[in-house]
């Protein structure tokens, strides 16, 4: 491998590294994945790992020993073990905002720097606050709680509440309201009783337009702020909104929104599954943290996942990635990962501002099997562009329909095999090209613990990818411009005397005014 450069305390890969990696893909031209798999009895074991409740197989990735060695070399040259240590210890990994990213301190005791120690102290106090508020919500006699938030203040708790539906304790019903579209509020509120509903406004900044508008709709509908609760890092704004400070749970600038499920942002999950369940989810994430921080890169699940992503993106040139959970309860996982992965890695400049040296994040999408087999799988099997995929299955179901579960697992195994191996046919229209790479994760069962471990694995993979690419996984400047323009256009939608400066927007505005 070429020699890495150094930028401050970070190792930086060079263009020569990426060129060398691309050369590793040359032997794959004309090579069949099915032949590679068939020729090596040891491959299934050699390309798999287990961490706690999760077994991961990378055997159906288009990699061989030389490619994986090159990838490990890349990880070493990028300083991945050191970067992971820096993350856990509370180094300022979010350089553009001058902050650490200490989501790991919310669930594990691994970081050693002063920032990590202080974060753990605050996290513990935060957990006590969650317990106190949980008791107060239960004592208030409400039956329903609406989590009002968007992005990281919605997707994580929404996924976890949905995925862990078998663990709901039945004491409170939890709902989610995120979209600015008033029809979301209208349809939800129709199903609820204002006298028996509490609203939990979750917003790190408490400046997010969607959340403030929806929060105001709920406040009006409930006839006051008596049953309003909040999770935020901005106490001035929660107070200005009329939420008493004893009903506000803390958030901190050292936790990114899309990494915040483990904080009070996950309060809706605690309300749904109880304190013990929430603790188990944290413990599952901590189990993965320990593995990722301590395992060598060659046997590190998150590093493997990250390296396969970089291989597919940078060596094989695949521009999209599918997430395919074969479990109805994980149906929201692709939406959650879209924010985690694409908001974290959708960058074209490196830390410090230089352009990246190759492609970064692929488009991430997906859906739950087997439903998706009957929608977009045709394109996965026979489309012109191979789409690398993550399959996720659950070994032991939480229902008694054994035959359905066997069929679900058979489909999971079949699809990843068919994509990799393909099948020849005399009629080209009926042939399957194969060589479509995938990873497969098997959870022993879907529990708070295994979900926590799985999500932590993805978080760490994202971070490792950001280290390889030299980008900041913890900022999201790209979302600001649209928000700013929307703010400028808002008055023009209320006042016909006002005009937009952009000619196309002006024409569209006239059309809206003419028809509105
Ligand atoms: O617009 C993007 C974003 O800032 C996300 O990163 C964040 O998760 C979301 O908005 C919500 O932010 P907040 O929690 O401050 O309301």
XYZ file of C-alpha atoms and ligand atoms in Angstrom:
532
model
C 0.000 0.000 0.000
C 1.184 3.571 -0.689
C 2.246 5.663 2.301
C -0.525 7.613 4.062
C -0.145 11.344 4.651
C -0.880 12.957 8.014
C -3.298 15.840 8.645
C -2.916 16.824 12.301
C -3.571 13.654 14.249
C -5.332 11.962 11.314
C -3.852 9.662 8.693
C -5.026 10.577 5.187
C -5.238 8.181 2.273
C -3.866 9.408 -1.050
C -5.025 9.056 -4.666
C -2.421 6.301 -5.014
C -4.238 4.254 -2.347
C -7.488 4.372 -4.273
C -5.770 3.612 -7.580
C -4.093 0.598 -5.978
C -7.450 -0.553 -4.634
C -9.108 -0.216 -8.046
C -6.361 -2.376 -9.530
C -7.354 -5.109 -7.085
C -10.686 -5.307 -8.904
C -9.015 -6.165 -12.255
C -8.918 -9.925 -11.659
C -12.697 -9.804 -11.176
C -13.299 -8.902 -14.805
C -14.751 -12.086 -16.287
C -14.484 -13.973 -13.002
C -17.685 -15.571 -11.684
C -18.565 -15.212 -8.013
C -20.241 -18.614 -8.089
C -16.976 -20.219 -9.244
C -15.022 -18.442 -6.532
C -17.523 -19.670 -3.932
C -17.635 -23.222 -5.312
C -13.845 -23.505 -5.431
C -13.313 -22.729 -1.761
C -14.975 -24.889 0.889
C -13.556 -22.693 3.620
C -14.934 -19.443 2.189
C -18.284 -19.413 4.029
C -16.486 -19.646 7.380
C -13.524 -17.485 6.480
C -15.778 -14.615 5.409
C -18.126 -14.701 8.396
C -18.057 -13.451 11.957
C -20.264 -13.563 15.018
C -20.692 -10.799 17.594
C -23.133 -11.595 20.409
C -26.541 -12.175 18.809
C -25.439 -11.329 15.250
C -23.819 -13.579 12.653
C -22.536 -11.785 9.547
C -21.543 -13.406 6.270
C -19.532 -11.498 3.680
C -18.896 -14.638 1.607
C -21.093 -13.367 -1.222
C -19.114 -10.181 -1.732
C -16.978 -10.064 -4.893
C -13.742 -10.118 -2.913
C -10.879 -12.568 -2.639
C -7.929 -12.888 -0.280
C -5.890 -10.304 -2.200
C -8.738 -7.770 -2.164
C -9.433 -8.231 1.541
C -5.716 -7.898 2.328
C -5.639 -4.676 0.305
C -8.727 -3.438 2.146
C -7.228 -4.216 5.550
C -4.103 -2.369 4.418
C -6.260 0.590 3.470
C -7.930 0.551 6.898
C -4.538 0.388 8.587
C -3.152 3.240 6.468
C -6.245 5.338 7.175
C -5.596 4.797 10.889
C -8.960 3.136 11.551
C -8.093 1.601 14.972
C -6.745 4.941 16.159
C -9.754 6.791 14.725
C -12.102 4.466 16.612
C -10.187 5.101 19.807
C -10.435 8.843 19.177
C -14.194 8.570 18.661
C -14.739 6.722 21.947
C -12.357 9.005 23.861
C -14.190 12.149 22.796
C -11.707 13.676 20.347
C -13.188 16.424 18.156
C -14.146 14.091 15.313
C -16.779 16.601 14.187
C -14.187 19.095 13.039
C -16.423 21.583 11.206
C -18.481 22.081 14.365
C -15.565 21.637 16.782
C -17.200 18.822 18.760
C -16.765 15.217 19.713
C -19.428 12.673 18.737
C -19.988 10.732 21.927
C -23.030 8.580 21.240
C -20.987 5.630 22.535
C -20.821 7.295 25.969
C -24.618 7.004 26.140
C -24.378 3.230 26.318
C -20.898 1.969 27.149
C -18.076 2.770 29.555
C -15.293 2.498 27.019
C -14.053 6.030 26.323
C -11.161 7.316 28.376
C -10.800 11.030 27.615
C -12.220 13.750 29.917
C -14.994 14.550 27.412
C -16.095 10.889 27.375
C -16.050 10.687 31.168
C -18.115 13.865 31.480
C -20.502 12.644 28.756
C -21.064 9.397 30.672
C -21.858 11.383 33.826
C -24.405 13.495 31.941
C -25.824 10.407 30.222
C -26.403 8.732 33.578
C -28.192 11.799 34.913
C -30.204 11.859 31.685
C -31.292 8.237 32.222
C -32.485 9.119 35.734
C -34.439 12.028 34.236
C -36.047 9.654 31.737
C -37.129 7.338 34.560
C -38.589 10.242 36.546
C -40.493 11.590 33.553
C -41.625 8.100 32.569
C -43.217 7.715 36.012
C -44.822 11.147 35.729
C -46.316 10.401 32.284
C -47.734 7.129 33.599
C -49.150 8.870 36.681
C -50.796 11.567 34.558
C -53.364 9.089 33.266
C -52.667 9.631 29.567
C -53.133 6.684 27.254
C -51.302 8.014 24.191
C -48.063 9.892 23.577
C -47.195 11.603 20.296
C -43.482 11.877 19.503
C -43.155 15.098 17.501
C -39.789 15.315 15.770
C -38.120 14.783 12.431
C -34.913 13.260 11.056
C -32.827 11.931 13.908
C -35.505 13.033 16.364
C -37.986 10.695 14.682
C -36.435 7.904 12.610
C -34.538 6.087 15.381
C -37.333 5.982 17.968
C -39.890 5.282 15.235
C -37.868 2.313 13.951
C -37.202 0.953 17.441
C -40.819 1.306 18.628
C -42.009 -0.439 15.474
C -39.326 -3.132 15.426
C -39.806 -3.974 19.099
C -43.580 -4.194 18.928
C -43.431 -7.637 20.576
C -41.934 -5.993 23.656
C -44.497 -3.206 24.158
C -45.697 -3.285 27.743
C -49.141 -1.997 26.773
C -49.186 0.875 29.255
C -48.986 3.667 26.678
C -49.598 3.863 22.953
C -46.867 5.762 21.131
C -47.407 7.654 17.855
C -45.106 9.630 15.600
C -45.676 12.935 13.865
C -42.893 14.273 11.699
C -43.970 15.692 8.351
C -44.659 19.355 7.843
C -47.654 18.321 5.750
C -50.722 19.217 7.841
C -52.516 16.090 6.669
C -50.142 14.030 8.860
C -51.329 15.921 11.959
C -54.942 15.927 10.848
C -55.104 12.170 10.311
C -53.286 11.314 13.510
C -55.272 13.648 15.761
C -58.539 12.235 14.483
C -57.653 8.978 16.192
C -56.743 10.502 19.583
C -58.479 12.099 22.592
C -56.893 15.464 23.496
C -57.658 14.918 27.185
C -55.745 11.632 27.289
C -52.817 12.475 25.017
C -49.371 13.853 25.824
C -47.007 15.340 23.253
C -43.269 14.787 23.371
C -41.482 17.413 21.289
C -38.086 16.046 20.364
C -35.662 18.490 18.808
C -32.012 18.934 19.608
C -32.062 22.496 18.313
C -35.713 23.238 19.084
C -35.520 25.380 15.976
C -36.740 22.832 13.423
C -39.702 24.232 11.534
C -41.596 20.951 11.175
C -41.407 20.156 14.873
C -42.347 23.644 16.034
C -45.343 23.803 13.680
C -46.595 20.334 14.590
C -45.912 21.040 18.272
C -48.016 24.204 18.035
C -50.834 22.248 16.351
C -50.797 19.748 19.218
C -50.605 22.460 21.870
C -53.695 24.149 20.409
C -55.512 20.847 20.031
C -54.761 19.906 23.659
C -55.799 23.372 24.859
C -52.475 24.287 26.492
C -49.004 23.106 27.354
C -49.844 21.108 30.466
C -49.151 17.763 28.814
C -46.280 18.922 26.624
C -42.909 17.271 27.212
C -39.676 17.930 25.366
C -36.237 16.538 24.650
C -33.827 19.261 23.631
C -30.418 20.852 24.036
C -31.991 24.313 23.901
C -33.767 25.089 27.169
C -34.399 28.746 26.300
C -36.457 27.681 23.308
C -38.398 24.943 25.142
C -39.251 27.484 27.814
C -40.322 30.059 25.232
C -42.597 27.392 23.761
C -44.278 27.042 27.157
C -42.811 23.721 28.304
C -42.003 23.668 32.015
C -38.346 22.864 32.650
C -39.208 19.813 34.804
C -40.825 18.296 31.720
C -37.732 18.710 29.517
C -35.149 15.959 29.098
C -31.627 16.918 28.049
C -29.778 16.496 24.762
C -26.227 17.655 24.190
C -24.217 19.101 21.340
C -21.867 16.087 21.506
C -24.604 13.758 20.238
C -25.554 14.000 16.570
C -29.283 13.777 15.807
C -28.941 10.604 13.724
C -26.858 8.989 16.481
C -29.195 9.979 19.301
C -31.577 7.044 19.791
C -29.518 6.078 22.864
C -30.228 9.389 24.595
C -33.551 10.818 25.763
C -34.368 11.101 22.045
C -35.248 7.425 22.491
C -37.710 8.257 25.302
C -40.679 7.180 23.159
C -39.126 3.708 23.040
C -38.807 3.616 26.813
C -42.474 4.659 27.069
C -43.408 1.798 24.748
C -41.241 -1.057 26.051
C -40.332 0.086 29.549
C -37.106 0.885 31.289
C -35.663 -2.635 31.255
C -36.155 -3.002 27.514
C -34.468 0.332 26.874
C -31.521 -0.713 29.040
C -31.255 -3.952 27.074
C -31.070 -2.000 23.825
C -28.242 0.094 25.294
C -26.510 -3.097 26.446
C -26.761 -4.573 22.939
C -25.173 -1.454 21.473
C -22.483 -1.558 24.181
C -21.760 -5.191 23.262
C -21.092 -4.074 19.690
C -19.070 -1.052 20.887
C -16.754 -3.331 22.846
C -16.259 -5.581 19.857
C -15.672 -2.741 17.396
C -13.227 -0.908 19.640
C -11.287 -3.990 20.702
C -11.342 -6.496 17.829
C -8.536 -6.330 15.271
C -9.652 -4.945 11.933
C -9.417 -8.394 10.312
C -12.143 -9.761 12.586
C -14.125 -6.587 13.229
C -17.712 -6.721 11.980
C -18.180 -2.976 11.475
C -14.800 -2.639 9.774
C -15.656 -5.529 7.456
C -18.988 -3.941 6.617
C -17.321 -0.584 5.956
C -14.600 -2.129 3.815
C -17.123 -4.044 1.715
C -19.013 -0.765 1.188
C -15.834 1.017 0.111
C -14.899 -1.908 -2.142
C -18.288 -1.907 -3.854
C -18.270 1.858 -4.223
C -14.666 2.661 -5.021
C -13.255 -0.488 -6.617
C -16.325 -1.906 -8.351
C -18.076 1.429 -8.940
C -21.546 0.539 -7.614
C -23.547 3.706 -6.986
C -26.461 2.317 -5.037
C -26.959 -0.016 -2.098
C -30.069 -1.892 -0.983
C -31.020 -2.799 2.577
C -33.322 -5.810 2.618
C -34.628 -6.897 6.010
C -36.462 -10.217 5.848
C -38.560 -9.352 8.850
C -41.701 -7.258 8.773
C -40.698 -5.603 12.049
C -37.553 -4.169 10.454
C -39.498 -2.544 7.626
C -38.398 0.932 8.744
C -34.706 0.023 8.823
C -33.987 1.300 5.282
C -35.568 4.696 6.094
C -33.553 4.936 9.308
C -30.331 3.983 7.514
C -31.004 6.485 4.746
C -30.467 9.267 7.238
C -27.669 7.567 9.171
C -25.697 6.683 6.062
C -26.556 9.382 3.546
C -26.587 12.367 5.904
C -23.304 11.172 7.407
C -21.480 10.204 4.226
C -23.101 12.326 1.525
C -20.078 14.614 1.269
C -17.795 15.659 -1.587
C -15.110 17.447 0.394
C -12.781 16.108 3.008
C -12.197 17.453 6.501
C -10.351 20.672 5.815
C -12.160 21.362 2.525
C -10.155 19.499 -0.155
C -12.217 17.522 -2.667
C -12.644 13.812 -1.939
C -10.472 11.489 -3.993
C -13.262 9.320 -5.378
C -16.904 8.538 -4.942
C -18.451 8.586 -1.482
C -21.884 7.486 -0.381
C -24.017 5.313 -2.666
C -27.755 5.904 -2.808
C -29.251 3.740 -0.081
C -32.724 2.316 -0.400
C -34.608 -0.887 0.264
C -37.604 -2.527 1.880
C -38.794 -5.629 3.679
C -38.731 -9.073 2.128
C -40.601 -10.862 0.827
C -42.769 -7.895 -0.255
C -39.957 -6.334 -2.237
C -39.378 -9.548 -4.200
C -42.640 -8.678 -5.889
C -41.679 -5.096 -6.646
C -38.062 -4.177 -7.390
C -36.252 -7.525 -7.256
C -36.659 -7.957 -11.004
C -34.217 -5.057 -11.403
C -31.862 -6.467 -8.779
C -31.643 -9.757 -10.670
C -31.650 -8.634 -14.285
C -31.164 -4.856 -14.359
C -28.065 -3.411 -16.008
C -26.618 -2.099 -12.743
C -25.691 -4.534 -9.986
C -26.892 -3.241 -6.615
C -24.928 -4.513 -3.616
C -27.259 -5.425 -0.767
C -27.418 -6.111 2.940
C -29.827 -8.930 3.726
C -30.985 -9.148 7.338
C -32.830 -12.144 8.736
C -34.014 -13.303 12.146
C -33.532 -16.955 13.072
C -36.144 -17.386 15.801
C -39.504 -15.714 15.147
C -41.731 -14.131 17.781
C -44.841 -15.828 16.446
C -46.115 -19.375 16.219
C -46.464 -19.616 12.447
C -43.543 -21.945 11.929
C -44.332 -22.707 8.319
C -44.419 -18.985 7.411
C -41.111 -18.468 9.120
C -39.452 -21.376 7.319
C -40.735 -19.947 4.032
C -39.430 -16.484 4.920
C -35.959 -17.853 5.695
C -35.988 -19.971 2.533
C -36.667 -16.837 0.508
C -33.960 -14.878 2.304
C -31.364 -17.567 1.589
C -32.609 -18.089 -1.961
C -32.456 -14.446 -2.972
C -28.930 -13.841 -1.807
C -27.830 -17.107 -3.484
C -29.620 -16.247 -6.749
C -28.122 -12.762 -6.880
C -24.608 -14.097 -6.315
C -24.660 -17.248 -8.409
C -27.118 -16.349 -11.157
C -28.267 -19.031 -13.591
C -27.600 -19.573 -17.278
C -30.402 -20.060 -19.773
C -30.609 -20.634 -23.514
C -33.012 -17.708 -23.738
C -31.114 -14.591 -22.576
C -34.346 -13.129 -21.266
C -34.502 -15.968 -18.779
C -30.861 -15.882 -17.711
C -29.610 -14.462 -14.415
C -26.197 -12.798 -14.661
C -25.299 -13.317 -10.990
C -22.157 -11.694 -9.528
C -24.421 -9.350 -7.547
C -22.752 -8.951 -4.178
C -24.482 -9.043 -0.816
C -23.779 -9.371 2.873
C -26.105 -11.326 5.108
C -26.776 -10.652 8.778
C -28.606 -13.199 10.910
C -29.976 -12.071 14.260
C -30.656 -14.960 16.663
C -33.939 -13.208 17.432
C -35.165 -9.643 17.271
C -34.878 -8.216 20.780
C -33.920 -4.817 22.221
C -30.422 -6.273 22.679
C -29.959 -7.502 19.110
C -31.506 -4.365 17.625
C -29.125 -2.214 19.674
C -26.172 -4.289 18.483
C -27.250 -4.109 14.835
C -27.760 -0.338 14.845
C -24.446 0.227 16.623
C -22.743 -1.924 13.975
C -24.152 0.333 11.255
C -23.116 3.480 13.148
C -19.551 2.235 13.440
C -19.445 1.123 9.826
C -20.502 4.627 8.792
C -17.767 6.151 10.909
C -15.127 3.807 9.503
C -16.223 4.673 5.952
C -15.899 8.373 6.811
C -12.366 7.740 8.070
C -11.436 5.961 4.835
C -12.825 8.808 2.754
C -11.440 11.512 5.052
C -14.843 13.141 5.489
C -16.771 14.343 8.542
C -19.576 11.893 9.362
C -21.110 14.207 11.937
C -22.056 17.409 10.157
C -24.772 18.009 7.551
C -24.229 21.411 5.976
C -25.961 20.218 2.820
C -29.408 20.508 4.393
C -29.124 24.227 5.166
C -29.585 25.947 1.796
C -33.038 24.511 1.119
C -34.176 25.459 4.628
C -32.900 28.997 4.121
C -34.663 29.437 0.767
C -37.899 27.983 2.189
C -37.686 30.591 4.945
C -37.292 33.341 2.341
C -40.202 32.037 0.253
C -42.616 31.538 3.129
C -43.772 35.191 3.221
C -44.435 35.097 -0.540
C -46.851 32.194 -0.066
C -48.870 34.293 2.370
C -48.663 37.643 0.586
C -49.350 37.833 -3.194
C -47.614 41.214 -3.337
C -44.272 39.513 -2.678
C -42.239 37.931 -5.462
C -39.493 35.325 -5.640
C -36.130 36.333 -7.051
C -35.577 33.149 -9.069
C -37.503 33.169 -12.390
C -38.514 29.506 -12.293
C -39.685 29.759 -8.694
C -41.565 32.955 -9.708
C -43.436 31.052 -12.433
C -44.243 28.191 -10.067
C -45.465 30.640 -7.448
C -47.796 32.266 -9.998
C -49.161 28.843 -10.884
C -49.815 28.048 -7.206
C -51.451 31.451 -6.714
C -53.629 31.031 -9.797
C -54.884 27.615 -8.671
C -54.807 28.028 -4.881
O -32.236 18.926 8.731
C -31.411 17.938 9.185
C -31.421 17.803 10.677
O -30.616 18.781 11.259
C -30.990 16.416 11.096
O -29.621 16.262 11.119
C -31.660 16.272 12.411
O -31.722 14.929 12.813
C -33.007 16.872 12.098
O -32.725 17.953 11.238
C -33.803 17.337 13.287
O -33.098 18.282 14.043
P -33.591 18.694 15.483
O -33.467 17.502 16.377
O -32.702 19.818 15.892
O -35.027 19.126 15.374
